[in-house]
Short mmCIF file of C-alpha atoms in Angstrom, two decimals:
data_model
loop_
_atom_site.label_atom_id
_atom_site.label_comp_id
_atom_site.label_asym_id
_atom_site.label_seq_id
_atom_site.Cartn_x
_atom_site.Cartn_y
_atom_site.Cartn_z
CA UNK A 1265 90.38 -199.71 10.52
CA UNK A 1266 89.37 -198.35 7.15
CA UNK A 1267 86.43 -198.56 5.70
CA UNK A 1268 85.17 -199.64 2.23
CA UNK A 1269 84.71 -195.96 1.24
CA UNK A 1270 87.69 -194.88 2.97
CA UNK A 1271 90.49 -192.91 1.27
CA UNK A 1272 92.75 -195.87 1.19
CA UNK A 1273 90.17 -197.85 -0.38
CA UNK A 1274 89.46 -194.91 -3.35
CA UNK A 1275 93.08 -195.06 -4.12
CA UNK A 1276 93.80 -198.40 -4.44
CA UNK A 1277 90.41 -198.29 -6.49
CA UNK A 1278 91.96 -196.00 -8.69
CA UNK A 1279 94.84 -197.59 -8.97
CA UNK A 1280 93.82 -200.93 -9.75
CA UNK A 1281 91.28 -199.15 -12.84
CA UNK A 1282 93.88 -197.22 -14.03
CA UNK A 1283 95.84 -199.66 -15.05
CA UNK A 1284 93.28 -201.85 -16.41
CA UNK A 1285 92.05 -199.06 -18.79
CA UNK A 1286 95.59 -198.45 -19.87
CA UNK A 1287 96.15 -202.47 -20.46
CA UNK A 1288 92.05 -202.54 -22.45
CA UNK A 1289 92.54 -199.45 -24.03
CA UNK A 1290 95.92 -197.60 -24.64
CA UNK A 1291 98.38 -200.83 -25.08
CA UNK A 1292 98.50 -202.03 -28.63
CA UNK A 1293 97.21 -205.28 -29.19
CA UNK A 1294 99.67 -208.04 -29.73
CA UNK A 1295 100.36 -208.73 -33.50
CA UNK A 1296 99.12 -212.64 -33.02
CA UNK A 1297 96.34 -213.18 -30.46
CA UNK A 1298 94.90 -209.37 -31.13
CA UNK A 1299 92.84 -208.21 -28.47
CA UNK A 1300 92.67 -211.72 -26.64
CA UNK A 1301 95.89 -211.44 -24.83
CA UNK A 1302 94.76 -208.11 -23.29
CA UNK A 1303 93.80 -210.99 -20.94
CA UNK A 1304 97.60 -211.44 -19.42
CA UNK A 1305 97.19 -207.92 -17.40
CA UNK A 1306 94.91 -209.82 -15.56
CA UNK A 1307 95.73 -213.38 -15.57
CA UNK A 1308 99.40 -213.24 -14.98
CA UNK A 1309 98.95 -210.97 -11.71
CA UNK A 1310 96.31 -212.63 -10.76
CA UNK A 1311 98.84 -216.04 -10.80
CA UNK A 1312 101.78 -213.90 -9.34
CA UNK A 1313 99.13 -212.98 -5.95
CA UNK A 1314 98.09 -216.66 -5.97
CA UNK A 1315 102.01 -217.72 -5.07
CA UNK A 1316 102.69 -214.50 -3.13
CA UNK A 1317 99.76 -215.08 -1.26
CA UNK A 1318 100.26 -218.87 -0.23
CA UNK A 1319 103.96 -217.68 0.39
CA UNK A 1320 102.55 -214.99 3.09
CA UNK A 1321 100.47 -217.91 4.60
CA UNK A 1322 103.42 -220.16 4.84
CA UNK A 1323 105.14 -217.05 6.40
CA UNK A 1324 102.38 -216.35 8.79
CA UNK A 1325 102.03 -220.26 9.61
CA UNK A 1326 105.99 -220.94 10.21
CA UNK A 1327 105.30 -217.75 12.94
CA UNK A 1328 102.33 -218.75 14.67
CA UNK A 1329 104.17 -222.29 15.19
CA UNK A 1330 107.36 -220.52 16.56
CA UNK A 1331 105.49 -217.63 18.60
CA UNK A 1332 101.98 -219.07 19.17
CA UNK A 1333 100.44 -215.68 18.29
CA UNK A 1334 97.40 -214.80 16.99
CA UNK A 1335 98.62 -212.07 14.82
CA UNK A 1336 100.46 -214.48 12.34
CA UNK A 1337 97.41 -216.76 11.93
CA UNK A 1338 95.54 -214.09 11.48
CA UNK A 1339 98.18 -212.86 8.58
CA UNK A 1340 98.03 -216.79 7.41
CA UNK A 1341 93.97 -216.91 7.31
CA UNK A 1342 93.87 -214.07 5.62
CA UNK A 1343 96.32 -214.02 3.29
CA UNK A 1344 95.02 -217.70 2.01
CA UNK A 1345 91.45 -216.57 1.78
CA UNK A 1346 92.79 -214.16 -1.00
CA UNK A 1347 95.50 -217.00 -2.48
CA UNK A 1348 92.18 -218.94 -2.63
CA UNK A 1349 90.30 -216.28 -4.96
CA UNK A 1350 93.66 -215.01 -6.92
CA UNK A 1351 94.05 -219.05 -7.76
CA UNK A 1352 90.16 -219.16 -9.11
CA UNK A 1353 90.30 -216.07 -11.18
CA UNK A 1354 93.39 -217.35 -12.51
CA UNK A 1355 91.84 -220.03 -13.82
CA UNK A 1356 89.12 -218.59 -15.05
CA UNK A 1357 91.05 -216.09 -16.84
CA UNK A 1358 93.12 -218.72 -18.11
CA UNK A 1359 90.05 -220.79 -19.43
CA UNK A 1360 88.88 -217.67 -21.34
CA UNK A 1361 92.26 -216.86 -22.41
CA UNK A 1362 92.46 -220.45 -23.51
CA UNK A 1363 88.87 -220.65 -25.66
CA UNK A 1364 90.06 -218.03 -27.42
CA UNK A 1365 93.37 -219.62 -28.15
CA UNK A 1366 93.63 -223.13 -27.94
CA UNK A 1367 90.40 -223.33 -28.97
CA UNK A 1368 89.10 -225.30 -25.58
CA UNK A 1369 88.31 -224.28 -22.10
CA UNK A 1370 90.29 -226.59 -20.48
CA UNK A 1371 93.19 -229.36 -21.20
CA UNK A 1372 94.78 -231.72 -18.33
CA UNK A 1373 98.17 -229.93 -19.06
CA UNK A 1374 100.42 -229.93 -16.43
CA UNK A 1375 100.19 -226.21 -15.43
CA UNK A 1376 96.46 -226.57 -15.30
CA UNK A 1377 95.87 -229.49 -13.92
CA UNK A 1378 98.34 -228.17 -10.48
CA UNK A 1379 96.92 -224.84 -10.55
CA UNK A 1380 93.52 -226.97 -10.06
CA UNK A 1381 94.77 -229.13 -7.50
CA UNK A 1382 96.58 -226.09 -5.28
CA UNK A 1383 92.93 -224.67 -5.27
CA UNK A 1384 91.37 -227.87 -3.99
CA UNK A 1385 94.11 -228.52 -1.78
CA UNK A 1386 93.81 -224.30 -0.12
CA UNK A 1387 89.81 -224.41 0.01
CA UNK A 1388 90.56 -227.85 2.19
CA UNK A 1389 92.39 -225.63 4.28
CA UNK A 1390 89.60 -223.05 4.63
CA UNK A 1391 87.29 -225.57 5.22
CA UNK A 1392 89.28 -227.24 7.87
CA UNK A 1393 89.89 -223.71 9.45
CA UNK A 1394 85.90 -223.09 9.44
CA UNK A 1395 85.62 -226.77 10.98
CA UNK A 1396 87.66 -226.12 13.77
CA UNK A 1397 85.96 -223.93 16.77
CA UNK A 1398 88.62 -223.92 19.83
CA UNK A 1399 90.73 -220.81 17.98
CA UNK A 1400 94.38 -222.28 19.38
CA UNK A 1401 93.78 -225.51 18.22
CA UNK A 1402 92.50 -224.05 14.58
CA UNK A 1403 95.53 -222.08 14.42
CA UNK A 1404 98.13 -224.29 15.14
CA UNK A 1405 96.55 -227.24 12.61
CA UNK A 1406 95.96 -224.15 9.95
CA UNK A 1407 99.25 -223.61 10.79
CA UNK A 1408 100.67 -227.22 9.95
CA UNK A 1409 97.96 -227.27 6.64
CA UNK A 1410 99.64 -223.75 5.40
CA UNK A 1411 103.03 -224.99 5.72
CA UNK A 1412 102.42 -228.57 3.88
CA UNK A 1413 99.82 -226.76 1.37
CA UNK A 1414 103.16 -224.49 -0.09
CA UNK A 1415 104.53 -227.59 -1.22
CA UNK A 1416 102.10 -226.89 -4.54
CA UNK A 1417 102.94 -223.23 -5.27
CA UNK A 1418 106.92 -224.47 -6.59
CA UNK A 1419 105.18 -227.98 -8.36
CA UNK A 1420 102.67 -225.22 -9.99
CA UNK A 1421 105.23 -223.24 -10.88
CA UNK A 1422 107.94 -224.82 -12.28
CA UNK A 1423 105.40 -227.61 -14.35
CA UNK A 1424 105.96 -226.32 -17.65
CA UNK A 1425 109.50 -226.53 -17.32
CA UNK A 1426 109.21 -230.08 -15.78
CA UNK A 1427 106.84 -231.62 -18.21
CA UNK A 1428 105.54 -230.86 -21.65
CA UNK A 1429 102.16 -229.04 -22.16
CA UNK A 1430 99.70 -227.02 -24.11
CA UNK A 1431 100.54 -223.87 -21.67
CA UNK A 1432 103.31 -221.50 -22.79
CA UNK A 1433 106.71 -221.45 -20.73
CA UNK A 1434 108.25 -218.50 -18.87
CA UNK A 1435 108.48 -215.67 -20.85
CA UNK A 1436 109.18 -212.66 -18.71
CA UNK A 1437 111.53 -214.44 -15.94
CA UNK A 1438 112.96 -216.45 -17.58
CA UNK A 1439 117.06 -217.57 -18.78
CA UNK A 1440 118.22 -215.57 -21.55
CA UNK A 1441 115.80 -212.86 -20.71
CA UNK A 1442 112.21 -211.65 -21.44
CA UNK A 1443 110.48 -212.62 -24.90
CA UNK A 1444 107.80 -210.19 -24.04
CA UNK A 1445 107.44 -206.23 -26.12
CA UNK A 1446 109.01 -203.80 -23.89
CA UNK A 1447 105.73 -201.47 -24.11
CA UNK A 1448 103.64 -204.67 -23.31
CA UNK A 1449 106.35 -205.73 -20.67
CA UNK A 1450 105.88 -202.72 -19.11
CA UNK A 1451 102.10 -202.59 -18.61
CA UNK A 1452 102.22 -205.93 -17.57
CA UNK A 1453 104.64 -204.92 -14.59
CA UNK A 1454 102.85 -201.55 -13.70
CA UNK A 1455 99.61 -204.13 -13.75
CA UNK A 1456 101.10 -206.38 -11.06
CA UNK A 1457 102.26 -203.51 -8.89
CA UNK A 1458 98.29 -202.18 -8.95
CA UNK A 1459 96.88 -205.59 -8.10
CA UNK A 1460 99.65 -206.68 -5.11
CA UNK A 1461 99.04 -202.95 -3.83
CA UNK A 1462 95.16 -204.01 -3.88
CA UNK A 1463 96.39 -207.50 -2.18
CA UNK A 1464 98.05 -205.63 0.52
CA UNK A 1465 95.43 -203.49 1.43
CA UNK A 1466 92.47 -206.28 0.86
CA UNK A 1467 94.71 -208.20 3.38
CA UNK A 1468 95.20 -206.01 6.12
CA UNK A 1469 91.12 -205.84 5.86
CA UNK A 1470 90.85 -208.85 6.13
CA UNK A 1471 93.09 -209.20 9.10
CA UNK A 1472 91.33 -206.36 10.79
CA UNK A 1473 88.00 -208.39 10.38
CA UNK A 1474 89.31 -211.35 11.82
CA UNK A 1475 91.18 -209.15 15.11
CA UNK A 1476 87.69 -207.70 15.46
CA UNK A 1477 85.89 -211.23 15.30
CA UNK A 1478 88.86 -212.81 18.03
CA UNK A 1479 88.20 -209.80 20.01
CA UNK A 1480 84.27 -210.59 20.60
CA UNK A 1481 85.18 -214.08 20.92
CA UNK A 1482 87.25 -213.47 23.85
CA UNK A 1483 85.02 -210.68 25.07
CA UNK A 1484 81.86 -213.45 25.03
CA UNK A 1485 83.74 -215.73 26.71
CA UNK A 1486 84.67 -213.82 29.72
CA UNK A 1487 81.28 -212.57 30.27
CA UNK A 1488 79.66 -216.16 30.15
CA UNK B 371 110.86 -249.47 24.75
CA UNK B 372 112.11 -247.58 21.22
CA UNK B 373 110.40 -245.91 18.78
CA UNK B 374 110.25 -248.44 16.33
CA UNK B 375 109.13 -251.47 19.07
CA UNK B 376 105.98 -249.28 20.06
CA UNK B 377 105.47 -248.64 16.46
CA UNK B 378 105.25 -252.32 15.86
CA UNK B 379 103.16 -252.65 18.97
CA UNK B 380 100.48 -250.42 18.31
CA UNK B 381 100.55 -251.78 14.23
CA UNK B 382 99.70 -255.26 15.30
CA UNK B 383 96.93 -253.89 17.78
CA UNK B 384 95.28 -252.33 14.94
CA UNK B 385 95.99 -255.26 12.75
CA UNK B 386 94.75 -257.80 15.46
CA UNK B 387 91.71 -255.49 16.07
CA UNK B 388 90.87 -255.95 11.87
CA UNK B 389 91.96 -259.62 11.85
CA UNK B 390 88.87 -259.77 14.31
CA UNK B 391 86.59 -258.37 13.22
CA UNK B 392 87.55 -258.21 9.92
CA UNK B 393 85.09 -254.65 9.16
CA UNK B 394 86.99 -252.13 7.81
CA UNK B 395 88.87 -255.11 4.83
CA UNK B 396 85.29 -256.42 4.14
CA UNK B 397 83.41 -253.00 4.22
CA UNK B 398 86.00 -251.26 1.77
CA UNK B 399 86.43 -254.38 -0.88
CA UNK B 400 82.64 -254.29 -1.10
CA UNK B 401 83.23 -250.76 -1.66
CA UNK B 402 85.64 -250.91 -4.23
CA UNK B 403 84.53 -253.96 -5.89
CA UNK B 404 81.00 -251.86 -6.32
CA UNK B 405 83.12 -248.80 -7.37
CA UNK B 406 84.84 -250.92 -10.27
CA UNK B 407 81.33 -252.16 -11.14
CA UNK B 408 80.15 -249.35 -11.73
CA UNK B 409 82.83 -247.55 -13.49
CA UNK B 410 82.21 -250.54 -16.09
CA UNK B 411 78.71 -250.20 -16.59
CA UNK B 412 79.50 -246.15 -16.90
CA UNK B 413 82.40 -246.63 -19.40
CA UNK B 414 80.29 -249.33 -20.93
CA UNK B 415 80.89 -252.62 -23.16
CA UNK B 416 84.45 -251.97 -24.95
CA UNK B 417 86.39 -254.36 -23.46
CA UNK B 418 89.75 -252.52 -25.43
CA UNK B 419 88.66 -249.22 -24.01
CA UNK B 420 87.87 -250.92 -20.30
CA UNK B 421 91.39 -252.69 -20.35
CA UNK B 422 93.45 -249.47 -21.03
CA UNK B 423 91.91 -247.73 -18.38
CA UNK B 424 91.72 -250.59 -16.12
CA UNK B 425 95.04 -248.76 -13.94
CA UNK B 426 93.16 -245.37 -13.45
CA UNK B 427 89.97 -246.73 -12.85
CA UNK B 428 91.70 -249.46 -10.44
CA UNK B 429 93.58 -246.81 -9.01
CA UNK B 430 90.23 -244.44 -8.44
CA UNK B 431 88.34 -247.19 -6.36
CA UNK B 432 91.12 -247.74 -4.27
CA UNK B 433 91.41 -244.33 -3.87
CA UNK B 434 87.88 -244.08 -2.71
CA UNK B 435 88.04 -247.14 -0.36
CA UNK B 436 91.10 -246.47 1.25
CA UNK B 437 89.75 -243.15 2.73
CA UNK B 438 86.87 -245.67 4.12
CA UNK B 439 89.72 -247.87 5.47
CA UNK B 440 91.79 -244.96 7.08
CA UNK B 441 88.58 -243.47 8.57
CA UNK B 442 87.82 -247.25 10.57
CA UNK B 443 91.49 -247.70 11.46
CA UNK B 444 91.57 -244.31 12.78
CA UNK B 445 88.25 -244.03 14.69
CA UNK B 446 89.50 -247.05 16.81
CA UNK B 447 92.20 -244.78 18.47
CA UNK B 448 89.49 -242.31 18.93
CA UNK B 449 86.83 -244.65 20.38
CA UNK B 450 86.75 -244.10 24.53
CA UNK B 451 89.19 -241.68 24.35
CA UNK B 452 92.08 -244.34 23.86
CA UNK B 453 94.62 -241.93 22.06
CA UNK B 454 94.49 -240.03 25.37
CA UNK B 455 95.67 -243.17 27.22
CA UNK B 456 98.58 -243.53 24.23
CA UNK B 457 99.39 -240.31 24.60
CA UNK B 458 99.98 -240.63 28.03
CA UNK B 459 102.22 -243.62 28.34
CA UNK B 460 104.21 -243.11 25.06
CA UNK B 461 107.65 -242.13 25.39
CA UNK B 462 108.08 -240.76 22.04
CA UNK B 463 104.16 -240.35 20.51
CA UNK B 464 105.81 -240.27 16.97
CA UNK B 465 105.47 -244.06 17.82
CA UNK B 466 101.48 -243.94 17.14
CA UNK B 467 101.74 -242.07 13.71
CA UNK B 468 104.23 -245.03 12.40
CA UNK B 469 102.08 -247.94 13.77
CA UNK B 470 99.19 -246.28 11.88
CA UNK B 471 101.50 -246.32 8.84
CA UNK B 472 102.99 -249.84 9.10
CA UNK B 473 99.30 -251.19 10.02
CA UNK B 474 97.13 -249.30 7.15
CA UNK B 475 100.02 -250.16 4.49
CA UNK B 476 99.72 -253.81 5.76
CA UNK B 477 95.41 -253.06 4.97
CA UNK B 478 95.97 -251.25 1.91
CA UNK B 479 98.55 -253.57 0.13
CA UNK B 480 95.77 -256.32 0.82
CA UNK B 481 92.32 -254.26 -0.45
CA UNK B 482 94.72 -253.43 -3.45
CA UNK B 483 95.84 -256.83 -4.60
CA UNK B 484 92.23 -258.19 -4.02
CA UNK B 485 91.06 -255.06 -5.82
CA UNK B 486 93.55 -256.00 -9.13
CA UNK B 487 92.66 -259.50 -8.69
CA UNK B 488 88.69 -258.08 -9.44
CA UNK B 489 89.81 -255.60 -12.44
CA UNK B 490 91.66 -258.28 -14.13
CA UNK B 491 88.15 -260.40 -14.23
CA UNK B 492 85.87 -257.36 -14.64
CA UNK B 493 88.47 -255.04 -17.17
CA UNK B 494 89.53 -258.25 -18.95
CA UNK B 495 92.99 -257.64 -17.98
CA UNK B 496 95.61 -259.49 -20.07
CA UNK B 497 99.26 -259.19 -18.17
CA UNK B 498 102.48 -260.79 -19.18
CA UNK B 499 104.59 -262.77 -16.22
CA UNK B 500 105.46 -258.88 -15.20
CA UNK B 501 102.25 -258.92 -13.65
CA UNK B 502 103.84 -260.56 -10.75
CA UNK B 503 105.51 -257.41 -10.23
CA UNK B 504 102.49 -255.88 -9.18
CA UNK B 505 103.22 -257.23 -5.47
CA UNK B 506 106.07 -255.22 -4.58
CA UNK B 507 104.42 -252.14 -6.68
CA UNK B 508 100.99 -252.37 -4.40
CA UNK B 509 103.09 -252.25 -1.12
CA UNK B 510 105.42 -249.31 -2.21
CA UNK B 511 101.88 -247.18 -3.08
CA UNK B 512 100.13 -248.36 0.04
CA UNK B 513 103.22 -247.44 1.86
CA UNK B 514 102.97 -244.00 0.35
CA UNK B 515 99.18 -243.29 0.41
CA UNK B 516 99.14 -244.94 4.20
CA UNK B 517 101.80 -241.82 5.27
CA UNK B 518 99.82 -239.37 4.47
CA UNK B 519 96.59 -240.70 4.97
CA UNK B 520 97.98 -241.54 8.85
CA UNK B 521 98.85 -237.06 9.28
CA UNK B 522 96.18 -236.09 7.47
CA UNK B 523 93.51 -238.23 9.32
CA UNK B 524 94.96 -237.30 12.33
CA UNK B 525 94.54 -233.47 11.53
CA UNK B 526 91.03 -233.49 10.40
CA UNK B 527 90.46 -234.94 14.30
CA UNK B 528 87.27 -236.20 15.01
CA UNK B 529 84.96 -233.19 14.20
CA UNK B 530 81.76 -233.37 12.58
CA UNK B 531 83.01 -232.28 9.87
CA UNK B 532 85.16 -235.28 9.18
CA UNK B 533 83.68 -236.81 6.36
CA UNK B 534 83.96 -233.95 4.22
CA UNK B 535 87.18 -232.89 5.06
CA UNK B 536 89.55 -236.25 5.09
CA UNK B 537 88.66 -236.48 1.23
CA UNK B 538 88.90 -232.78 0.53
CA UNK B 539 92.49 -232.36 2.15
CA UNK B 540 93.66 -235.92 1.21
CA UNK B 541 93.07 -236.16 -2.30
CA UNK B 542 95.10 -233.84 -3.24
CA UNK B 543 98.05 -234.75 -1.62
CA UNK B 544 97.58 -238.07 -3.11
CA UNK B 545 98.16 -236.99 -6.66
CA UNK B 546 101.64 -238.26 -6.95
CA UNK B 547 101.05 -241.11 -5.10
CA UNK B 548 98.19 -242.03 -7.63
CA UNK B 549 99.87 -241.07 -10.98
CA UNK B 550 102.94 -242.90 -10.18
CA UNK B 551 100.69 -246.41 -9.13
CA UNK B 552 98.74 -245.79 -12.22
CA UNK B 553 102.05 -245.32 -14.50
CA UNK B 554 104.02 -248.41 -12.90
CA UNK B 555 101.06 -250.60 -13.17
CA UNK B 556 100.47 -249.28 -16.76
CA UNK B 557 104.32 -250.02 -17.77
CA UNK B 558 103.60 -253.49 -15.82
CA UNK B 559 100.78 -254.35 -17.98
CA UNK B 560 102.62 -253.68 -20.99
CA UNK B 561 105.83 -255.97 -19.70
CA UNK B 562 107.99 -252.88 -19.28
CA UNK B 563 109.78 -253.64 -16.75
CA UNK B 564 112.60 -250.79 -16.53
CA UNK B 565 109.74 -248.39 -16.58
CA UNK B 566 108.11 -250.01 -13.52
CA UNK B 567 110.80 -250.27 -11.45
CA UNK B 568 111.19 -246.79 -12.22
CA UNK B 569 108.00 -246.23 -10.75
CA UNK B 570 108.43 -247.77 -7.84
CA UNK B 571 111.17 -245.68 -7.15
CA UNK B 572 109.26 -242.81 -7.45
CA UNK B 573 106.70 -243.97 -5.27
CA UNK B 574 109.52 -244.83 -2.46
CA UNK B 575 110.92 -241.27 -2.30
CA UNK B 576 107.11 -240.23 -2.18
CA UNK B 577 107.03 -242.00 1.20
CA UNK B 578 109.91 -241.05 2.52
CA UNK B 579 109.01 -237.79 2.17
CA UNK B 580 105.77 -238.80 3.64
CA UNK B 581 107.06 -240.18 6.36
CA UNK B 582 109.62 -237.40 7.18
CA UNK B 583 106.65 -235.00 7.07
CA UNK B 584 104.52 -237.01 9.29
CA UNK B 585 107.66 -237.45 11.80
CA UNK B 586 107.98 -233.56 12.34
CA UNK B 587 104.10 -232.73 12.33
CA UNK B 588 102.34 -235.53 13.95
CA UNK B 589 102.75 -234.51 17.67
CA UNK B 590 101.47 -230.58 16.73
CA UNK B 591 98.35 -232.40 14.52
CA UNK B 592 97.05 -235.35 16.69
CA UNK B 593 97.62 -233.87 20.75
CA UNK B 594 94.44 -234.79 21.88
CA UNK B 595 91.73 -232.18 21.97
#
C-alpha cells in the first residue's frame, strides 16, 4: 500500500498542481466572465468524477450482488465516499462560479437543485453503510442503495436539456460540436485527465484502507 | 395461495391492525394538522400568499407524516420477530412488500384527503368543482410515495439508527413523487383539468416504476437479520 508521501502520491501531486497553475496562470482569460471562469478547470472535473464515481459504485454494487465479494463493495464504498466529496465541491464551485455570474449563490434551477438532491440521496447511503455493523448484510443493502442511487447521475445530467434553467447547457459534448476555445478546450481536458488520475489513485487508497479495516475485523473475530 | 391473494392478506392485517387501534391515522393527522399550523403562523397572515402555496406546504406535511405512518405500519412486522414467521411460510415473500404497498396507500390516501380537507380551512382554499378531482389524484401519489416508502423502510431495517436514516434516504427519492402531487393539485386548484390528468399520469408511471423496483429488490433488502 502506498503511503501519503509515497512516490505515487508526489506524482499525482504534481500532476494535479500542474495543471491548475497552467488553468490560474498561463490560459487566457475568457473575453466575457474574465478571470471568473478560470473556475470551470475545477468545477467541470470536479462534476465529470461526481458521475464517474457513482458509475464505479453502481459497477462495484451490480458485482458484489452477482459474486458476493468483498472486493467490489469495497470498490463501491469507496468509490462513493469520493462521488460524495466530487458532488460537494461541485457545488461549491458552482455557487462561487455563480456569485460571480448570476449574481446569487444559489437558484432552484433544475441542474442545481438534482445535483443537491444526488448529494443528499449518496450521504444517505454513507450513512446507512456506517449504520449497518454485520459487514455482509452492509454490503449487500449498500449494494441495492448504489444501484437505485445511479438513477440521479442521468436525471442530473441531462436536466438542462429536459427543463429550462439559469445553468448553461452542454457545451463541450454536445450535438453540433464544442462551443468552447480550442486553447481553453484543451486545458479543460488535460484538467480532467489530472483530477480522474488523482480519483484513481485516491480510490485505490481508499480501498486499501477499507481491506486493511475487513482484515482486523475478521482477525478480532476469530480470536474472540 | 398467489402472489397477489397473500398480498391482499397481509394488506388487510395491517389495515385491520390500524382500524383497531387506530394509532398510526390519529398520531400522523395530529402531526400534520400541527405541521400545517405552523407553516401558517411561519408564512404569516396573507391569506393570497397562504393560498398559492397551500399545494407545497400541503404536500410538505404530508411528507413529514407519512414517514411517521410508514415507520408504525412497518414496526408491526418487526414487533416479536413476526417478519421471520412471514418469511417462513410465504411462498413468494414479494407478497409482504405489496401488502405493505396496497395497505400504506389505503393510510396515506386517507391522512391526505383529511390533510386537504384542513388546508382548505386553514390556507383559505377556494377550488372550482375540479376539486373533486383531488380523490383520484391523492390515491395515485399515495400509491407512489407508499412504493417506495414500503423498500426503503424495509432497507433501513430496524437499527438504531432508523430515525435518521428513513428520512435521509426517502426524501429524496420522493422528489418526483412530490413535485408531480404539488403540480396536479396546483392545475386542480386552478380548474385545469388537462393539466391534472396529466399529472396523474405522471405520478402512475412513478409507481410503476416503484413498484417494479421494489419487486426485484425487496427479497435482497428485507431477509430478516
Amino acid at each position: 500500500m502506498s503511503r501519503i508521501g509515497s512516490p505515487g502520491a508526489v506524482v499525482m501531486t504534481a500532476i494535479v498542481g500542474a495543471i491548475v497553475a497552467v488553468a490560474l496562470f498561463v490560459v487566457p482569460a475568457d473575453r466575457l466572465q474574465g478571470d471568473a471562469q478560470r473556475i470551470m478547470y475545477v468545477h467541470v472535473p470536479m462534476a465529470w468524477l461526481a458521475y464517474l464515481a457513482f458509475f464505479v459504485t453502481l459497477i462495484g454494487s451490480i458485482g458484489y450482488l452477482i459474486r458476493r465479494d468483498l472486493r467490489f463493495d469495497r470498490l463501491a464504498a469507496a468509490s462513493a465516499e469520493l462521488g460524495l466529496l466530487f458532488t460537494a465541491v461541485t457545488i461549491v464551485t458552482g455557487a462561487i462560479w455563480g456569485k460571480v455570474t448570476w449574481g446569487i449563490w444559489w437558484d432552484w434551477d433544475p441542474r442545481l437543485t438534482t445535483t443537491a438532491v444526488m448529494l443528499v440521496a449518496y450521504a444517505g447511503y454513507n450513512l446507512l453503510r456506517g449504520s449497518i455493523v454485520e459487514r455482509s448484510r452492509r454490503a449487500r443493502l449498500a449494494a441495492v442503495l448504489g444501484i437505485v442511487g445511479f438513477a440521479n447521475v442521468p436525471i442530473v445530467h441531462f436536466s438542462v436539456l429536459w427543463w429550462r434553467g439559469l445553468h448553461q447547457a452542454p457545451t463541450v459534448v454536445r450535438p453540433g460540436g464544442s462551443s468552447i476555445a480550442p486553447v481553453l478546450g484543451l486545458v479543460l481536458l488535460a484538467s480532467v485527465v489530472a483530477f480522474t488520475i488523482a480519483y484513481v489513485w485516491l480510490l485505490r487508497r481508499r480501498m486499501a484502507l477499507e481491506s486493511i479495516r475487513d482484515a482486523t475485523r475478521s482477525h478480532l473475530e476469530s480470536v474472540s | 395461495m398467489t402472489l397477489a391473494g397473500d398480498a391482499l392478506l397481509l394488506a388487510g392485517k395491517d389495515l385491520r391492525i390500524e382500524g383497531r387501534s387506530r394509532a398510526a391515522l390519529a398520531a400522523t393527522m395530529t402531526l400534520g394538522a400541527a405541521a400545517l399550523v405552523m407553516v401558517g403562523l411561519a408564512a404569516g397572515p396573507d391569506l393570497a400568499q397562504l393560498r398559492s402555496l397551500a399545494p407545497a406546504l400541503t404536500a410538505i406535511a404530508v411528507l413529514f407524516a407519512s414517514l411517521v405512518m410508514a415507520d408504525r405500519l412497518d414496526a408491526i412486522d418487526r414487533e416479536n420477530q413476526a417478519l421471520d414467521g412471514l418469511w417462513l411460510c410465504l411462498a413468494d415473500r414479494r407478497a409482504v412488500y405489496i401488502g405493505k404497498v396496497v395497505a400504506l396507500t389505503a393510510l396515506l390516501s386517507a391522512l391526505t384527503l383529511a390533510l386537504w380537507a384542513v388546508a382548505l380551512v386553514l390556507l383559505d382554499v377556494a377550488g372550482g368543482p375540479a376539486l373533486a378531482g383531488l380523490a383520484p389524484l391523492v390515491v395515485v401519489a399515495s400509491a407512489s410515495a407508499a412504493s417506495a416508502t414500503a423498500l426503503v423502510a424495509a432497507l433501513v431495517g430496524s437499527g438504531e439508527q432508523r430515525a435518521l436514516l428513513l428520512p435521509v434516504l426517502l426524501l429524496p427519492m420522493l422528489v418526483p413523487t412530490m413535485l408531480a402531487s404539488v403540480n396536479g393539485s396546483r392545475a386542480l386548484i386552478e380548474s385545469d383539468l388537462p393539466s391534472a390528468v396529466g399529472w396523474v399520469a405522471v405520478l402512475a408511471a412513478e409507481s410503476a416504476l416503484f413498484v417494479g423496483l421494489g419487486l426485484l429488490a425487496y427479497e435482497t433488502v428485507a431477509a430478516p437479520e
